[in-house]
Amino acid sequence: SFSSCSPKVCIVGSGPAGFYTAHHVIKARQDAEVDIYERLPVPFGLVRFGVAPDHPEVKNVINTFTQTAKHSRCNFYGNINVGKDVSVEELQQAYHAVVLSYGAEDNRKMGIPGEDLAGVYSAKDFVGWYNGLPSCQKLNPDLSCDTAVILGQGNVALDVARILLSPINILKKTDITQPALEALEKSQVRRVLIVGRRGPIQIACTIKELREMAKLPGTRPEMLAADFDGITEALKNVPRPRKRLTELLLKTALEVPNEEEQERRSKASRVWAFQFFRSPVEVLASPDKTRTAGIRLAVNRLEGSGERAQAVLTGELEDVPCGLIISSIGYKSTLIDPSVPFDSHKAIVPNINGRVQQVAGLYCSGWLKTGPTGVIATTMNNSFDTAKSLLDDMASGTVDLSASKAGFHSITGLLEKRGVKPVLFSDWEKIDSVETSKGEAIGKPREKILTVQEMLQVVHK
Ligand code: FAD
């Protein structure tokens, strides 16, 4: 007689997408077992290594993820690099279904001369550096200059601007790494320009991040009134959230501040500004050619109106002297295993509602599925959608549950042979407790361990 066995699901990546997908599957099917594989010895992806240290409230999702990880039908296997330590095909053989949710770990390049000069960093590396991502700890950014230019006007760009400009006393109480704190304490950066191709109506940040900039202690905005010509008129035809964002921007940039705000601004020692209608053309080198001394920008004008307006070159160029350039023009997913279909133009796994095209039993969720946009709530929704596709396919028989699958039992032998030692969730809890007590001793919520080697030492002690 037909009997179906308990569905075994494998999830690759333990960021929000991995955890929200796992959560939905476990909740919807009382018989499903979910294993989450993670490259690093520590879970939570960009919640740990992306979200800014001064956004502790955003990291509360970790509590929900921890509940999922501790569920009796969920297991976490960290320190396993899928594509290297175990292949996706091996996982597909061991599980009824595999969900790829390994995020977007690379960054888009500007593709301009001088991009590789010293003093030019990607936001991905800079963020990874101050958030303790092991692979970015050697970055050691030079903050000895007066002016920094950030290319891009999204939330990540504003995170970076805030971290560069925040008073050290604020950062001291966050989980920013100690080496980053020490470097920022000595920083000479006084001016941060946040450069975008288009205009005030097209900035890509959200209102929360803009409000934080407007209120950032010790800083004042310094924007060009001419950039806002005609904006009030144009605002009549844009959607409400965009309207509110632009109104705040207008108020911050142009309105004569009240007395209290004037007082605050007059004491400010650091300045920030959005620069609009500019595209990077070339990173300019110092006379000895060893490092960056500025950036050449092309001046644009807008064609069309509203959120979809396009930047068009005017032919005019402008040089901006600066010693630090951070390009924040987007993260990018990579291919981790040649057997997986990959759209290298869009840099995503091609899918329909999370079903990887042409491969039964293979799914994707999160930034790997949608591209690197949106907040955690967006990632949650698209992960629930993927989980629903998977559950529908189990119910309809598209995912065949009639043969039993060994799950992790058939992977553990492979890992042993390859000298890979998985880190369990209880092991992460040891790391977590070392980090929180190290932090507590110096008035921080956490002091992160900065190398994989040291993480593993804590686990195997
Ligand atoms: P990720 O979070 O990147 O998770 C992917 C996981 O897969 C990682 O743990 C990674 O180590 C793992 N992995 C990678 N390769 C492999 C492999 N080969 N094998 C096994 N595992 C692998 N959203 C907000 O709501 N609020 C914020 O304040 C906010 N701030 C942000 C700041 C920055 C700098 C960035 C970049 C994003 C921010 N976001 C914020 C957005 C949020 O982080 C994303 O929406 C979300 O993390 C995407 O989830 P994900 O699971 O797809 O990817």
Coordinates of C-alpha atoms in Angstrom, one line a residue, residues 277-281 297-302 310-317:
F277 CA 22.4 64.0 -11.1
R278 CA 25.9 62.6 -11.0
S279 CA 27.4 59.3 -12.3
P280 CA 30.9 58.1 -11.6
V281 CA 33.3 58.2 -14.6
L297 CA 31.6 62.6 -12.1
A298 CA 29.4 63.0 -15.2
V299 CA 26.6 65.5 -14.9
N300 CA 23.2 64.1 -15.8
R301 CA 19.8 65.4 -16.5
L302 CA 16.5 63.6 -16.2
Q310 CA 16.0 58.1 -16.5
A311 CA 19.4 59.8 -16.1
V312 CA 20.9 61.0 -19.3
L313 CA 24.4 62.3 -19.7
T314 CA 24.8 66.1 -20.5
G315 CA 28.5 65.7 -21.5
E316 CA 29.6 67.9 -18.6
L317 CA 32.1 66.6 -16.1

